[in-house]
CSV table of C-alpha atoms in Angstrom, one decimal:
chain,number,residue,atom,x,y,z
A,1,UNK,CA,-6.8,-17.5,1.4
A,2,UNK,CA,-8.9,-14.9,3.1
A,3,UNK,CA,-9.6,-11.6,1.6
A,4,UNK,CA,-7.4,-9.9,4.1
A,5,UNK,CA,-4.4,-11.9,3.1
A,6,UNK,CA,-4.7,-11.2,-0.6
A,7,UNK,CA,-5.8,-7.6,-0.9
A,8,UNK,CA,-3.5,-4.6,-1.0
A,9,UNK,CA,-6.3,-2.3,-2.1
A,10,UNK,CA,-9.9,-2.7,-3.2
A,11,UNK,CA,-11.2,-1.6,-6.6
A,12,UNK,CA,-13.3,1.2,-4.9
A,13,UNK,CA,-10.3,2.6,-3.0
A,14,UNK,CA,-8.1,2.4,-6.1
A,15,UNK,CA,-10.7,4.5,-8.1
A,16,UNK,CA,-10.8,7.0,-5.3
A,17,UNK,CA,-7.0,7.2,-5.4
A,18,UNK,CA,-7.0,7.7,-9.1
A,19,UNK,CA,-9.7,10.4,-9.0
A,20,UNK,CA,-7.6,12.2,-6.4
A,21,UNK,CA,-4.7,12.2,-8.9
A,22,UNK,CA,-7.1,13.4,-11.6
A,23,UNK,CA,-8.2,16.4,-9.5
A,24,UNK,CA,-4.5,17.4,-9.0
A,25,UNK,CA,-3.8,17.0,-12.7
A,26,UNK,CA,-6.8,19.2,-13.5
A,27,UNK,CA,-5.3,21.9,-11.3
A,28,UNK,CA,-2.0,21.6,-13.2
A,29,UNK,CA,-3.7,21.9,-16.6
A,30,UNK,CA,-5.5,24.9,-15.3
A,31,UNK,CA,-2.3,26.5,-13.9
A,32,UNK,CA,-0.9,26.9,-17.4
A,33,UNK,CA,-1.6,30.1,-19.3
A,34,UNK,CA,-3.8,29.3,-22.3
A,35,UNK,CA,-1.1,30.5,-24.7
A,36,UNK,CA,1.6,28.2,-23.1
A,37,UNK,CA,-0.4,25.0,-22.7
A,38,UNK,CA,0.4,23.7,-26.2
A,39,UNK,CA,3.4,26.0,-26.9
A,40,UNK,CA,5.9,25.7,-24.1
A,41,UNK,CA,8.2,22.9,-23.0
A,42,UNK,CA,11.7,22.2,-21.7
A,43,UNK,CA,14.4,20.2,-23.4
A,44,UNK,CA,12.5,19.6,-26.6
A,45,UNK,CA,9.8,17.5,-24.9
A,46,UNK,CA,6.1,17.6,-25.7
A,47,UNK,CA,4.1,20.6,-24.2
A,48,UNK,CA,1.8,19.8,-21.3
A,49,UNK,CA,-1.3,20.2,-23.4
A,50,UNK,CA,-0.2,17.3,-25.6
A,51,UNK,CA,0.6,15.2,-22.4
A,52,UNK,CA,-2.9,16.0,-21.0
A,53,UNK,CA,-4.6,15.0,-24.2
A,54,UNK,CA,-2.5,11.7,-24.1
A,55,UNK,CA,-4.0,11.1,-20.6
A,56,UNK,CA,-7.5,11.7,-22.0
A,57,UNK,CA,-6.9,9.2,-24.8
A,58,UNK,CA,-5.7,6.5,-22.3
A,59,UNK,CA,-8.0,6.7,-19.2
A,60,UNK,CA,-11.5,6.1,-20.3
A,61,UNK,CA,-10.5,4.0,-23.3
A,62,UNK,CA,-8.5,1.6,-21.1
A,63,UNK,CA,-11.4,1.1,-18.7
A,64,UNK,CA,-14.0,0.9,-21.5
A,65,UNK,CA,-11.8,-1.6,-23.3
A,66,UNK,CA,-11.4,-3.7,-20.2
A,67,UNK,CA,-15.2,-3.9,-19.9
A,68,UNK,CA,-16.2,-4.3,-23.5
A,69,UNK,CA,-13.2,-5.4,-25.6
A,70,UNK,CA,-13.7,-2.2,-27.7
A,71,UNK,CA,-10.3,-0.5,-27.7
A,72,UNK,CA,-11.0,2.4,-30.0
A,73,UNK,CA,-10.0,5.8,-28.9
A,74,UNK,CA,-11.3,8.6,-31.0
A,75,UNK,CA,-10.1,11.8,-29.3
A,76,UNK,CA,-7.3,13.5,-31.1
A,77,UNK,CA,-4.3,15.0,-29.2
A,78,UNK,CA,-4.4,18.2,-31.2
A,79,UNK,CA,-3.9,21.7,-29.9
A,80,UNK,CA,-7.1,23.2,-28.5
A,81,UNK,CA,-8.1,25.9,-26.0
A,82,UNK,CA,-7.5,25.1,-22.3
A,83,UNK,CA,-11.3,25.3,-21.6
A,84,UNK,CA,-11.8,22.5,-24.1
A,85,UNK,CA,-9.1,20.4,-22.5
A,86,UNK,CA,-10.7,20.9,-19.1
A,87,UNK,CA,-14.2,20.1,-20.5
A,88,UNK,CA,-12.9,16.8,-22.0
A,89,UNK,CA,-11.1,16.1,-18.7
A,90,UNK,CA,-14.3,16.6,-16.6
A,91,UNK,CA,-16.2,14.4,-19.0
A,92,UNK,CA,-13.6,11.6,-18.6
A,93,UNK,CA,-13.8,12.0,-14.8
A,94,UNK,CA,-17.6,11.3,-14.8
A,95,UNK,CA,-17.3,8.5,-17.3
A,96,UNK,CA,-14.7,6.8,-15.2
A,97,UNK,CA,-17.0,6.9,-12.2
A,98,UNK,CA,-19.8,5.3,-14.2
A,99,UNK,CA,-17.7,2.7,-16.0
A,100,UNK,CA,-15.5,1.5,-13.1
A,101,UNK,CA,-18.2,-0.5,-11.3
A,102,UNK,CA,-18.9,-2.3,-14.6
A,103,UNK,CA,-15.5,-4.0,-14.6
A,104,UNK,CA,-16.1,-7.6,-13.6
A,105,UNK,CA,-14.1,-8.0,-10.4
A,106,UNK,CA,-12.1,-11.0,-11.4
A,107,UNK,CA,-10.9,-9.2,-14.6
A,108,UNK,CA,-8.4,-7.1,-12.6
A,109,UNK,CA,-6.2,-10.2,-12.4
A,110,UNK,CA,-6.7,-11.4,-16.0
A,111,UNK,CA,-4.3,-10.8,-18.8
A,112,UNK,CA,-5.6,-8.6,-21.6
A,113,UNK,CA,-4.0,-7.0,-24.7
A,114,UNK,CA,-4.8,-3.3,-24.3
A,115,UNK,CA,-5.4,-1.4,-27.5
A,116,UNK,CA,-4.6,-4.6,-29.5
A,117,UNK,CA,-0.9,-4.2,-28.7
A,118,UNK,CA,-0.1,-4.0,-25.0
A,119,UNK,CA,-0.4,-7.3,-23.1
A,120,UNK,CA,-0.6,-7.2,-19.4
A,121,UNK,CA,-2.6,-8.1,-16.3
A,122,UNK,CA,-5.4,-5.5,-16.0
A,123,UNK,CA,-4.3,-4.2,-12.6
A,124,UNK,CA,-0.8,-3.4,-14.1
A,125,UNK,CA,-2.4,-1.9,-17.2
A,126,UNK,CA,-4.5,0.4,-15.1
A,127,UNK,CA,-1.6,1.3,-12.8
A,128,UNK,CA,0.4,2.1,-16.0
A,129,UNK,CA,-2.2,4.7,-17.0
A,130,UNK,CA,-2.2,6.3,-13.6
A,131,UNK,CA,1.7,6.2,-13.4
A,132,UNK,CA,1.9,7.7,-16.9
A,133,UNK,CA,-0.3,10.6,-15.6
A,134,UNK,CA,1.8,11.1,-12.5
A,135,UNK,CA,5.0,10.9,-14.6
A,136,UNK,CA,3.9,13.5,-17.2
A,137,UNK,CA,2.3,15.7,-14.5
A,138,UNK,CA,5.7,15.8,-12.8
A,139,UNK,CA,7.1,17.1,-16.1
A,140,UNK,CA,4.4,19.7,-16.1
A,141,UNK,CA,5.6,20.9,-12.6
A,142,UNK,CA,9.0,21.6,-14.1
A,143,UNK,CA,7.4,23.5,-17.1
A,144,UNK,CA,5.4,25.6,-14.6
A,145,UNK,CA,8.4,26.4,-12.5
A,146,UNK,CA,10.4,27.3,-15.6
A,147,UNK,CA,7.5,29.7,-16.5
A,148,UNK,CA,7.8,31.2,-13.0
A,149,UNK,CA,4.4,29.7,-11.9
A,150,UNK,CA,4.0,28.0,-8.6
A,151,UNK,CA,2.5,24.5,-9.2
A,152,UNK,CA,-0.4,23.2,-6.9
A,153,UNK,CA,0.9,21.2,-3.9
A,154,UNK,CA,1.6,17.6,-4.8
A,155,UNK,CA,0.0,16.3,-1.6
A,156,UNK,CA,-3.4,17.9,-2.1
A,157,UNK,CA,-5.8,15.6,-3.9
B,1,UNK,CA,-17.7,-10.7,-0.1
B,2,UNK,CA,-15.3,-13.0,-1.9
B,3,UNK,CA,-11.7,-12.2,-2.5
B,4,UNK,CA,-12.4,-11.6,-6.2
B,5,UNK,CA,-14.9,-8.9,-5.5
B,6,UNK,CA,-12.7,-6.9,-3.1
B,7,UNK,CA,-9.2,-7.1,-4.6
B,8,UNK,CA,-7.8,-4.7,-7.2
B,9,UNK,CA,-4.2,-6.0,-6.6
B,10,UNK,CA,-2.6,-8.3,-4.1
B,11,UNK,CA,0.3,-7.3,-1.9
B,12,UNK,CA,2.8,-9.5,-3.8
B,13,UNK,CA,1.8,-7.9,-7.2
B,14,UNK,CA,2.0,-4.4,-5.7
B,15,UNK,CA,5.5,-5.0,-4.5
B,16,UNK,CA,6.5,-6.4,-7.9
B,17,UNK,CA,5.0,-3.2,-9.5
B,18,UNK,CA,7.0,-1.0,-7.1
B,19,UNK,CA,10.2,-2.8,-7.6
B,20,UNK,CA,9.7,-2.4,-11.4
B,21,UNK,CA,9.5,1.4,-10.8
B,22,UNK,CA,12.6,1.2,-8.6
B,23,UNK,CA,14.6,-0.5,-11.4
B,24,UNK,CA,13.6,2.4,-13.7
B,25,UNK,CA,14.4,5.0,-11.1
B,26,UNK,CA,17.8,3.4,-10.6
B,27,UNK,CA,18.5,3.7,-14.4
B,28,UNK,CA,17.5,7.4,-14.2
B,29,UNK,CA,19.9,8.1,-11.3
B,30,UNK,CA,22.6,6.3,-13.2
B,31,UNK,CA,21.9,8.3,-16.4
B,32,UNK,CA,23.1,11.5,-14.6
B,33,UNK,CA,26.7,12.5,-14.9
B,34,UNK,CA,28.2,12.4,-11.4
B,35,UNK,CA,28.9,16.1,-11.4
B,36,UNK,CA,25.3,17.0,-12.4
B,37,UNK,CA,23.4,14.7,-10.0
B,38,UNK,CA,23.4,17.1,-7.1
B,39,UNK,CA,24.2,20.3,-9.1
B,40,UNK,CA,21.8,20.6,-12.0
B,41,UNK,CA,18.1,21.4,-12.0
B,42,UNK,CA,15.5,23.4,-14.0
B,43,UNK,CA,13.3,26.3,-12.7
B,44,UNK,CA,15.0,26.5,-9.3
B,45,UNK,CA,13.8,23.0,-8.3
B,46,UNK,CA,15.9,20.5,-6.3
B,47,UNK,CA,18.5,18.5,-8.2
B,48,UNK,CA,17.7,14.9,-8.9
B,49,UNK,CA,20.2,13.6,-6.4
B,50,UNK,CA,18.3,15.3,-3.6
B,51,UNK,CA,15.0,13.9,-5.0
B,52,UNK,CA,16.6,10.4,-5.1
B,53,UNK,CA,17.8,10.7,-1.5
B,54,UNK,CA,14.3,11.8,-0.5
B,55,UNK,CA,13.0,8.5,-2.0
B,56,UNK,CA,15.5,6.6,0.0
B,57,UNK,CA,14.4,8.3,3.2
B,58,UNK,CA,10.7,7.4,2.5
B,59,UNK,CA,10.6,3.8,1.0
B,60,UNK,CA,12.1,1.5,3.6
B,61,UNK,CA,11.2,3.8,6.6
B,62,UNK,CA,7.5,3.7,5.5
B,63,UNK,CA,7.4,-0.1,5.3
B,64,UNK,CA,9.5,-0.5,8.5
B,65,UNK,CA,7.2,1.9,10.3
B,66,UNK,CA,4.1,0.1,9.2
B,67,UNK,CA,5.5,-3.1,10.6
B,68,UNK,CA,7.1,-1.9,13.8
B,69,UNK,CA,5.8,1.5,14.6
B,70,UNK,CA,9.4,2.8,14.5
B,71,UNK,CA,9.2,5.8,12.2
B,72,UNK,CA,12.8,7.0,12.5
B,73,UNK,CA,14.7,7.6,9.3
B,74,UNK,CA,18.3,8.2,9.7
B,75,UNK,CA,19.7,8.6,6.2
B,76,UNK,CA,20.6,12.2,5.4
B,77,UNK,CA,19.7,13.7,2.0
B,78,UNK,CA,23.1,15.4,1.6
B,79,UNK,CA,25.2,15.5,-1.6
B,80,UNK,CA,27.2,12.3,-2.1
B,81,UNK,CA,28.9,10.5,-5.1
B,82,UNK,CA,26.5,8.7,-7.5
B,83,UNK,CA,28.0,5.4,-6.6
B,84,UNK,CA,27.0,5.9,-3.0
B,85,UNK,CA,23.4,6.9,-4.0
B,86,UNK,CA,23.2,3.7,-6.1
B,87,UNK,CA,24.6,1.6,-3.2
B,88,UNK,CA,22.0,3.0,-0.8
B,89,UNK,CA,19.3,2.4,-3.5
B,90,UNK,CA,20.3,-1.2,-3.9
B,91,UNK,CA,20.3,-1.7,-0.2
B,92,UNK,CA,16.8,-0.3,0.1
B,93,UNK,CA,15.6,-2.6,-2.7
B,94,UNK,CA,16.8,-5.7,-0.9
B,95,UNK,CA,15.4,-4.5,2.4
B,96,UNK,CA,12.0,-3.8,0.9
B,97,UNK,CA,11.9,-7.4,-0.4
B,98,UNK,CA,12.6,-8.8,3.0
B,99,UNK,CA,10.4,-6.4,5.0
B,100,UNK,CA,7.3,-6.5,2.7
B,101,UNK,CA,6.1,-10.0,3.7
B,102,UNK,CA,6.3,-8.9,7.3
B,103,UNK,CA,3.5,-6.4,6.9
B,104,UNK,CA,0.4,-8.0,8.6
B,105,UNK,CA,-2.1,-8.3,5.7
B,106,UNK,CA,-5.0,-6.6,7.4
B,107,UNK,CA,-2.7,-3.6,8.1
B,108,UNK,CA,-3.0,-2.4,4.5
B,109,UNK,CA,-6.5,-1.2,5.2
B,110,UNK,CA,-5.8,0.3,8.7
B,111,UNK,CA,-5.3,4.0,9.4
B,112,UNK,CA,-1.8,4.9,10.7
B,113,UNK,CA,0.1,8.1,11.3
B,114,UNK,CA,3.2,7.8,9.2
B,115,UNK,CA,6.3,9.5,10.7
B,116,UNK,CA,4.2,10.8,13.5
B,117,UNK,CA,2.5,13.4,11.3
B,118,UNK,CA,0.9,11.9,8.1
B,119,UNK,CA,-2.4,10.1,8.9
B,120,UNK,CA,-3.8,7.8,6.2
B,121,UNK,CA,-4.8,4.3,5.3
B,122,UNK,CA,-1.6,2.2,4.8
B,123,UNK,CA,-2.4,1.4,1.2
B,124,UNK,CA,-2.7,5.1,0.4
B,125,UNK,CA,0.5,5.9,2.4
B,126,UNK,CA,2.4,3.3,0.4
B,127,UNK,CA,0.9,4.5,-2.9
B,128,UNK,CA,2.0,8.0,-1.9
B,129,UNK,CA,5.6,6.9,-1.6
B,130,UNK,CA,5.5,5.2,-5.0
B,131,UNK,CA,3.7,8.2,-6.6
B,132,UNK,CA,6.2,10.6,-5.1
B,133,UNK,CA,9.0,8.5,-6.8
B,134,UNK,CA,7.2,8.5,-10.2
B,135,UNK,CA,6.5,12.3,-9.8
B,136,UNK,CA,10.0,13.3,-9.1
B,137,UNK,CA,11.5,10.8,-11.6
B,138,UNK,CA,9.4,12.5,-14.2
B,139,UNK,CA,11.1,15.7,-13.2
B,140,UNK,CA,14.4,13.9,-13.6
B,141,UNK,CA,13.5,13.1,-17.2
B,142,UNK,CA,13.2,16.8,-17.9
B,143,UNK,CA,16.5,17.5,-16.3
B,144,UNK,CA,18.2,14.8,-18.4
B,145,UNK,CA,16.6,16.1,-21.6
B,146,UNK,CA,17.7,19.6,-20.7
B,147,UNK,CA,21.2,18.2,-20.3
B,148,UNK,CA,21.0,16.6,-23.8
B,149,UNK,CA,20.8,13.1,-22.3
B,150,UNK,CA,18.2,10.5,-23.6
B,151,UNK,CA,16.4,9.2,-20.5
B,152,UNK,CA,15.6,5.4,-20.2
B,153,UNK,CA,12.3,4.3,-21.7
B,154,UNK,CA,9.4,4.9,-19.3
B,155,UNK,CA,7.7,1.6,-20.2
B,156,UNK,CA,10.7,-0.6,-19.4
B,157,UNK,CA,10.7,-1.9,-15.8
């Protein structure tokens, strides 16, 4: 089959799509008052700071693991100042840009076991990380509204 | 370039990924009590029934438009019984399966203007529809928790 008949999206375009989501998620983190980021939630759920730190522990470690087979993730999800969350976020963003081209292209269709316990085709595992970010960010939108804060527009990336 | 070097995911695998999300979203719709689906929300946001109907007005119309250039979407987002929302949802699921293979493969990388007003590369437009579903479903999780209802697990598709 030709490339055209088997490609929904290229690796480069998928990274650009993901980084667009990451810019929006960064704005959502930044929209929280520092004293609410790890302290406020709705319905007994986790606060947005904990969700953002979960995203940090998934994004780079997933891509690094796919390249190297090293599935360690050392960043804790503990409470910390917003500025530190944003600093870690920006570090991950740069690291993703430099790691992504190192993924061997055929690997996206290979089955791996992420973090030693989640088997899946790499494209599904990566989409899971992105979807998890979008899912939890949507929850952050509700938290912001409940705090009386207007969230950033969903369509701006 | 070879197929391997330019493909993150194939059209078939992307549809399977989307339909997995749609099965989960259906469970979230079904988890709402009928009298809360269009009546309950948090922070002044739209109730989940309205969000689910927005998804219905985006999914099939986006794919149909990409195939035919016909961007009409006739389903209203009005309040209706949960059973009717689920019936419309299931109809869309079947229609997506039959429409998807009709998208000319090269079109995924072409620039279209969806619904006469949203320009973009088709792969981004389709990902936008899926992301919008994941985003709003995440909000539905908060609504369910605020109602004291355990949402379906995010990782089950």
